[in-house]
Amino acid sequence: MTSTPVSETGAGSLRDRLFHPSTRQKLLAFASLLALVVFFSIANDNFLQIDNLVSILQSTAVNGVLAIACTFVIITAGIDLSVGTMMTFCSVMAGVFLTYWGLPIYFGIFAAIFFGALCGWTSGMLIAKLKVPPFIATLGMMMLLKGLSLVISGTKPIYFNDTPSFPQISQESLIGDLIPALPIPNAVLILFLVAIAAGVVLNKTVFGRYTFALGSNEEALRLSGVKVDFWKVTVYTVSGAICGIAGLLIASRLNSAQPALGQGYELDAIAAVVIGGTSLSGGTGTILGTIIGAFIMSVLINGLRIMSVAQEWQTVVTGVIIILAVYMDILRRRRQ
């Protein structure tokens, strides 16, 4: 009986990891991100200015957190079209607690995350218990939350001028205080903390295993005795809570809750998730890929804006990117 040398086994394992479809997708996405950075840097000298880079980081923080929320749902082969308006609704509720009621800042933080989780739980119940298709359930939730945000705020922005510490959540820089040469906003730090926590949950916990199993073969999971409905509702609840964090970040960045804001953010978030390698068919996906996808979307939109491309053409480009990302997902599925 012959034995395989350890070095050959290790090399084979490394080759398998490098040429695995999900790894190839992340490498391709990262190469695309670098290509975009190089292109826009050459096309416009202002792209690499510190202020512009900070702006990219700020926008990526919001879109990235929303994309992480979408990743959980899409891995289960679901979809959530309400993440953008849910983010807005959570920021409005934070405004109600802090500005209207004058409560301490931690009540506002709790309110945003709690109402996000509540909205996610409601969507999950509609999908799991009432068997409403995810597309329809979350489309209805999107419109409901858009209306509630306008009603609760009186169609006017809610400013956080009476809570001076609130903008620090997103705009201040703890890293910059330690290293002045790196004025990275707190929002980016929060993004990476959320990403690390989400990665650990997806890869190291029972909840994560069931999330992937729901997308891979829900019926097999049900036949094995797992409470499928409970875990599906839990996924949407967790996703909603993460949207609450995004609501805090965008409200802190603007120092106001803008009730008309939010619709359209879900497209950028879903695009980031798919570009990062998470399949719309469910069962596969990584948080790292989603973060790379979020940076691609932010760099692309910012670069087009820097080059004075009209808003309507930016929307056209975003639509093309989404179509290409979905088509690439279909090709990956066929090859597998």
Short mmCIF file of C-alpha atoms in Angstrom, two decimals:
data_model
loop_
_atom_site.label_atom_id
_atom_site.label_comp_id
_atom_site.label_asym_id
_atom_site.label_seq_id
_atom_site.Cartn_x
_atom_site.Cartn_y
_atom_site.Cartn_z
CA MET A 1 0.00 0.00 0.00
CA THR A 2 1.53 3.32 -1.10
CA SER A 3 1.19 6.53 0.82
CA THR A 4 0.80 10.00 -0.62
CA PRO A 5 3.52 12.45 0.48
CA VAL A 6 2.27 15.12 2.81
CA SER A 7 3.66 17.87 0.58
CA GLU A 8 1.74 16.56 -2.44
CA THR A 9 -1.42 16.27 -0.38
CA GLY A 10 -1.01 19.83 0.85
CA ALA A 11 -0.32 21.08 -2.67
CA GLY A 12 -3.37 19.26 -3.99
CA SER A 13 -5.53 20.72 -1.25
CA LEU A 14 -4.22 24.21 -2.01
CA ARG A 15 -4.93 23.71 -5.72
CA ASP A 16 -8.47 22.56 -4.93
CA ARG A 17 -9.10 25.64 -2.82
CA LEU A 18 -7.65 28.02 -5.40
CA PHE A 19 -9.60 26.52 -8.31
CA HIS A 20 -12.84 26.07 -6.41
CA PRO A 21 -15.64 28.01 -8.21
CA SER A 22 -16.36 30.21 -5.19
CA THR A 23 -12.67 31.10 -4.82
CA ARG A 24 -12.39 31.89 -8.53
CA GLN A 25 -15.42 34.14 -8.27
CA LYS A 26 -13.92 36.10 -5.34
CA LEU A 27 -10.59 36.44 -7.16
CA LEU A 28 -12.37 37.62 -10.31
CA ALA A 29 -14.42 40.13 -8.30
CA PHE A 30 -11.28 41.43 -6.54
CA ALA A 31 -9.47 41.76 -9.88
CA SER A 32 -12.47 43.69 -11.24
CA LEU A 33 -12.33 46.02 -8.23
CA LEU A 34 -8.63 46.71 -8.81
CA ALA A 35 -9.28 47.32 -12.52
CA LEU A 36 -12.01 49.85 -11.72
CA VAL A 37 -9.76 51.68 -9.26
CA VAL A 38 -6.94 51.87 -11.82
CA PHE A 39 -9.29 53.01 -14.60
CA PHE A 40 -10.96 55.80 -12.61
CA SER A 41 -7.61 56.89 -11.17
CA ILE A 42 -6.27 57.40 -14.69
CA ALA A 43 -9.52 58.94 -15.98
CA ASN A 44 -9.78 61.57 -13.24
CA ASP A 45 -7.10 62.94 -10.91
CA ASN A 46 -9.68 63.66 -8.19
CA PHE A 47 -10.57 60.00 -7.74
CA LEU A 48 -7.67 59.24 -5.38
CA GLN A 49 -8.14 62.39 -3.31
CA ILE A 50 -8.55 61.66 0.41
CA ASP A 51 -12.00 63.27 0.57
CA ASN A 52 -13.24 61.15 -2.32
CA LEU A 53 -11.81 57.94 -0.88
CA VAL A 54 -13.51 58.68 2.45
CA SER A 55 -16.76 59.25 0.55
CA ILE A 56 -16.37 55.84 -1.12
CA LEU A 57 -15.75 54.20 2.25
CA GLN A 58 -18.82 55.89 3.75
CA SER A 59 -21.13 54.78 0.95
CA THR A 60 -19.66 51.28 0.99
CA ALA A 61 -20.33 51.03 4.71
CA VAL A 62 -24.08 51.54 4.23
CA ASN A 63 -24.38 49.44 1.08
CA GLY A 64 -22.08 46.77 2.53
CA VAL A 65 -24.15 46.32 5.69
CA LEU A 66 -27.33 46.10 3.59
CA ALA A 67 -25.61 43.57 1.32
CA ILE A 68 -24.65 41.45 4.34
CA ALA A 69 -28.32 41.45 5.35
CA CYS A 70 -29.27 40.35 1.83
CA THR A 71 -26.60 37.63 1.85
CA PHE A 72 -28.33 35.72 4.65
CA VAL A 73 -31.65 35.81 2.79
CA ILE A 74 -30.28 35.01 -0.67
CA ILE A 75 -28.31 32.02 0.63
CA THR A 76 -31.69 30.54 1.62
CA ALA A 77 -32.84 31.03 -2.02
CA GLY A 78 -35.02 33.93 -0.87
CA ILE A 79 -35.03 37.61 -1.75
CA ASP A 80 -35.70 40.79 0.22
CA LEU A 81 -36.73 43.86 -1.73
CA SER A 82 -37.50 45.81 1.43
CA VAL A 83 -33.98 46.28 2.80
CA GLY A 84 -33.68 49.85 1.49
CA THR A 85 -36.96 51.16 2.87
CA MET A 86 -36.45 49.08 6.03
CA MET A 87 -33.17 50.92 6.56
CA THR A 88 -35.05 54.23 6.18
CA PHE A 89 -37.83 53.15 8.53
CA CYS A 90 -35.28 52.17 11.19
CA SER A 91 -33.56 55.55 10.91
CA VAL A 92 -36.95 57.29 11.26
CA MET A 93 -37.73 55.26 14.38
CA ALA A 94 -34.34 56.23 15.82
CA GLY A 95 -35.32 59.84 15.12
CA VAL A 96 -38.62 59.37 16.94
CA PHE A 97 -36.86 58.03 20.04
CA LEU A 98 -34.04 60.58 20.07
CA THR A 99 -35.53 63.77 18.62
CA TYR A 100 -39.26 63.52 19.24
CA TRP A 101 -39.06 61.83 22.63
CA GLY A 102 -35.66 63.15 23.73
CA LEU A 103 -34.38 59.77 24.97
CA PRO A 104 -30.66 58.90 25.41
CA ILE A 105 -28.72 57.76 22.37
CA TYR A 106 -28.64 54.07 23.30
CA PHE A 107 -32.47 54.03 23.13
CA GLY A 108 -32.22 55.23 19.53
CA ILE A 109 -29.67 52.55 18.69
CA PHE A 110 -31.86 49.89 20.28
CA ALA A 111 -34.96 51.20 18.46
CA ALA A 112 -33.32 51.01 15.03
CA ILE A 113 -32.13 47.43 15.50
CA PHE A 114 -35.33 46.29 17.23
CA PHE A 115 -37.68 47.67 14.57
CA GLY A 116 -35.44 46.24 11.85
CA ALA A 117 -35.67 42.81 13.48
CA LEU A 118 -39.44 43.23 13.88
CA CYS A 119 -39.87 44.07 10.19
CA GLY A 120 -37.68 41.13 9.20
CA TRP A 121 -39.67 38.84 11.51
CA THR A 122 -42.91 40.01 9.87
CA SER A 123 -41.56 39.26 6.39
CA GLY A 124 -40.34 35.87 7.59
CA MET A 125 -43.74 35.01 9.04
CA LEU A 126 -45.48 35.97 5.80
CA ILE A 127 -43.10 33.77 3.82
CA ALA A 128 -42.76 30.79 6.18
CA LYS A 129 -46.22 30.57 7.74
CA LEU A 130 -48.55 32.14 5.17
CA LYS A 131 -46.50 30.82 2.22
CA VAL A 132 -46.45 34.18 0.47
CA PRO A 133 -43.65 34.14 -2.17
CA PRO A 134 -40.60 36.11 -0.90
CA PHE A 135 -40.72 38.48 -3.87
CA ILE A 136 -44.33 39.48 -3.16
CA ALA A 137 -43.99 39.53 0.65
CA THR A 138 -40.94 41.79 0.64
CA LEU A 139 -42.31 43.97 -2.18
CA GLY A 140 -45.38 44.61 -0.04
CA MET A 141 -43.16 45.24 2.99
CA MET A 142 -41.11 47.71 0.94
CA MET A 143 -44.19 49.76 0.08
CA LEU A 144 -45.57 49.48 3.63
CA LEU A 145 -42.37 50.73 5.24
CA LYS A 146 -42.00 53.52 2.70
CA GLY A 147 -45.48 54.75 3.60
CA LEU A 148 -44.95 54.37 7.35
CA SER A 149 -41.70 56.34 7.19
CA LEU A 150 -43.50 59.24 5.51
CA VAL A 151 -46.48 59.08 7.85
CA ILE A 152 -44.48 58.89 11.09
CA SER A 153 -42.11 61.70 10.08
CA GLY A 154 -44.84 63.88 8.59
CA THR A 155 -42.98 63.67 5.25
CA LYS A 156 -40.22 65.85 6.76
CA PRO A 157 -36.63 64.96 7.69
CA ILE A 158 -35.95 64.32 11.39
CA TYR A 159 -32.73 66.02 12.48
CA PHE A 160 -30.51 64.85 15.33
CA ASN A 161 -29.25 68.29 16.37
CA ASP A 162 -30.30 67.65 19.97
CA THR A 163 -28.14 64.49 20.07
CA PRO A 164 -24.67 65.78 19.16
CA SER A 165 -23.03 62.41 19.77
CA PHE A 166 -25.20 60.67 17.15
CA PRO A 167 -23.16 61.74 14.07
CA GLN A 168 -20.08 60.24 15.71
CA ILE A 169 -21.45 56.76 15.04
CA SER A 170 -20.64 57.15 11.36
CA GLN A 171 -18.52 60.25 10.84
CA GLU A 172 -15.90 60.19 13.60
CA SER A 173 -12.75 58.09 13.27
CA LEU A 174 -11.46 56.02 16.16
CA ILE A 175 -8.73 54.71 13.87
CA GLY A 176 -7.83 58.27 12.86
CA ASP A 177 -7.43 59.23 16.52
CA LEU A 178 -4.82 56.49 16.88
CA ILE A 179 -3.27 56.84 13.43
CA PRO A 180 -3.84 60.37 12.03
CA ALA A 181 -2.71 59.27 8.57
CA LEU A 182 -5.70 56.88 8.37
CA PRO A 183 -8.90 58.92 8.88
CA ILE A 184 -11.12 55.89 8.27
CA PRO A 185 -14.70 56.67 9.41
CA ASN A 186 -16.28 54.65 12.19
CA ALA A 187 -18.91 53.49 9.70
CA VAL A 188 -16.26 51.43 7.90
CA LEU A 189 -15.09 49.96 11.20
CA ILE A 190 -18.70 48.99 11.97
CA LEU A 191 -19.03 47.44 8.49
CA PHE A 192 -16.05 45.17 9.07
CA LEU A 193 -17.18 44.26 12.59
CA VAL A 194 -20.60 43.29 11.20
CA ALA A 195 -18.91 41.37 8.39
CA ILE A 196 -16.67 39.43 10.80
CA ALA A 197 -19.62 38.60 13.05
CA ALA A 198 -21.74 37.53 10.05
CA GLY A 199 -18.91 35.38 8.70
CA VAL A 200 -18.50 33.61 12.03
CA VAL A 201 -22.26 33.05 12.32
CA LEU A 202 -22.53 31.64 8.79
CA ASN A 203 -19.53 29.34 9.03
CA LYS A 204 -19.27 28.33 12.67
CA THR A 205 -22.81 28.03 14.05
CA VAL A 206 -25.86 25.81 13.70
CA PHE A 207 -27.79 28.81 12.43
CA GLY A 208 -25.28 29.21 9.61
CA ARG A 209 -25.44 25.53 8.65
CA TYR A 210 -29.22 25.64 8.52
CA THR A 211 -29.10 28.84 6.47
CA PHE A 212 -27.05 27.10 3.78
CA ALA A 213 -29.19 23.95 4.06
CA LEU A 214 -32.38 25.96 3.47
CA GLY A 215 -30.99 27.14 0.16
CA SER A 216 -29.49 23.79 -0.84
CA ASN A 217 -32.44 21.49 -0.16
CA GLU A 218 -35.23 22.79 2.03
CA GLU A 219 -37.38 19.66 1.72
CA ALA A 220 -34.54 17.37 2.79
CA LEU A 221 -33.98 19.61 5.79
CA ARG A 222 -37.66 19.40 6.66
CA LEU A 223 -37.69 15.59 6.35
CA SER A 224 -34.70 15.38 8.68
CA GLY A 225 -36.85 16.87 11.46
CA VAL A 226 -35.54 20.44 11.42
CA LYS A 227 -38.08 23.21 12.10
CA VAL A 228 -37.67 24.83 8.70
CA ASP A 229 -40.22 27.59 9.27
CA PHE A 230 -38.56 28.66 12.53
CA TRP A 231 -35.12 28.95 10.96
CA LYS A 232 -36.45 30.76 7.90
CA VAL A 233 -38.17 33.35 10.11
CA THR A 234 -34.94 33.64 12.11
CA VAL A 235 -32.93 34.36 8.95
CA TYR A 236 -35.25 37.21 7.97
CA THR A 237 -35.22 38.53 11.54
CA VAL A 238 -31.42 38.62 11.65
CA SER A 239 -31.37 40.25 8.22
CA GLY A 240 -33.79 42.92 9.46
CA ALA A 241 -31.67 43.64 12.53
CA ILE A 242 -28.65 44.19 10.27
CA CYS A 243 -30.75 46.61 8.18
CA GLY A 244 -31.34 48.49 11.44
CA ILE A 245 -27.57 48.95 11.75
CA ALA A 246 -27.50 50.30 8.19
CA GLY A 247 -30.26 52.73 9.18
CA LEU A 248 -28.12 54.01 12.03
CA LEU A 249 -25.13 54.45 9.73
CA ILE A 250 -26.94 56.44 7.06
CA ALA A 251 -28.85 58.59 9.58
CA SER A 252 -25.61 59.30 11.44
CA ARG A 253 -23.83 60.17 8.21
CA LEU A 254 -26.58 62.63 7.16
CA ASN A 255 -27.31 63.72 10.77
CA SER A 256 -30.97 63.22 9.86
CA ALA A 257 -33.56 60.58 9.06
CA GLN A 258 -34.71 61.20 5.48
CA PRO A 259 -38.12 59.49 5.08
CA ALA A 260 -38.08 59.64 1.28
CA LEU A 261 -34.69 57.93 1.08
CA GLY A 262 -34.11 54.22 0.74
CA GLN A 263 -35.89 52.87 -2.31
CA GLY A 264 -33.26 51.75 -4.82
CA TYR A 265 -30.68 50.79 -2.22
CA GLU A 266 -31.91 47.19 -2.41
CA LEU A 267 -30.75 46.95 -6.04
CA ASP A 268 -27.18 47.96 -5.20
CA ALA A 269 -27.18 45.58 -2.23
CA ILE A 270 -28.46 42.60 -4.24
CA ALA A 271 -26.01 43.39 -7.04
CA ALA A 272 -23.13 43.42 -4.54
CA VAL A 273 -24.22 40.05 -3.16
CA VAL A 274 -24.44 38.39 -6.58
CA ILE A 275 -21.20 39.96 -7.85
CA GLY A 276 -19.53 38.56 -4.73
CA GLY A 277 -20.50 35.01 -5.67
CA THR A 278 -23.67 34.33 -3.69
CA SER A 279 -26.05 32.39 -5.90
CA LEU A 280 -29.65 33.56 -6.34
CA SER A 281 -30.53 29.85 -6.41
CA GLY A 282 -29.35 29.58 -2.81
CA GLY A 283 -27.00 27.27 -0.97
CA THR A 284 -23.72 29.12 -1.62
CA GLY A 285 -22.23 32.45 -0.66
CA THR A 286 -19.60 34.20 1.44
CA ILE A 287 -19.47 37.44 3.38
CA LEU A 288 -16.02 38.24 1.97
CA GLY A 289 -17.37 38.05 -1.57
CA THR A 290 -20.26 40.31 -0.61
CA ILE A 291 -17.89 42.96 0.81
CA ILE A 292 -15.83 42.90 -2.38
CA GLY A 293 -19.05 43.26 -4.39
CA ALA A 294 -20.11 46.23 -2.25
CA PHE A 295 -16.81 47.99 -2.90
CA ILE A 296 -17.19 47.34 -6.64
CA MET A 297 -20.62 48.98 -6.67
CA SER A 298 -19.42 51.98 -4.61
CA VAL A 299 -16.30 52.53 -6.71
CA LEU A 300 -18.29 52.22 -9.94
CA ILE A 301 -21.00 54.68 -8.90
CA ASN A 302 -18.50 57.13 -7.40
CA GLY A 303 -16.24 56.93 -10.45
CA LEU A 304 -19.11 57.63 -12.83
CA ARG A 305 -20.14 60.58 -10.67
CA ILE A 306 -16.58 61.95 -10.61
CA MET A 307 -16.54 61.71 -14.42
CA SER A 308 -19.80 63.74 -14.50
CA VAL A 309 -21.82 60.91 -16.03
CA ALA A 310 -25.53 61.79 -15.82
CA GLN A 311 -27.58 60.18 -13.05
CA GLU A 312 -29.83 58.39 -15.53
CA TRP A 313 -26.82 56.74 -17.17
CA GLN A 314 -25.50 55.70 -13.77
CA THR A 315 -28.81 53.90 -13.28
CA VAL A 316 -28.45 52.27 -16.71
CA VAL A 317 -24.97 51.01 -15.81
CA THR A 318 -26.25 49.64 -12.49
CA GLY A 319 -28.99 47.75 -14.32
CA VAL A 320 -26.50 46.27 -16.79
CA ILE A 321 -24.24 45.20 -13.91
CA ILE A 322 -27.13 43.41 -12.19
CA ILE A 323 -28.09 41.58 -15.40
CA LEU A 324 -24.49 40.51 -16.03
CA ALA A 325 -24.06 39.38 -12.43
CA VAL A 326 -27.19 37.23 -12.60
CA TYR A 327 -26.11 35.79 -15.95
CA MET A 328 -22.69 34.91 -14.54
CA ASP A 329 -24.47 33.21 -11.63
CA ILE A 330 -26.47 31.11 -14.12
CA LEU A 331 -23.27 30.12 -15.95
CA ARG A 332 -21.62 29.11 -12.65
CA ARG A 333 -24.60 26.94 -11.81
CA ARG A 334 -24.45 25.22 -15.20
CA ARG A 335 -20.74 24.46 -14.86
CA GLN A 336 -21.28 23.02 -11.38
#
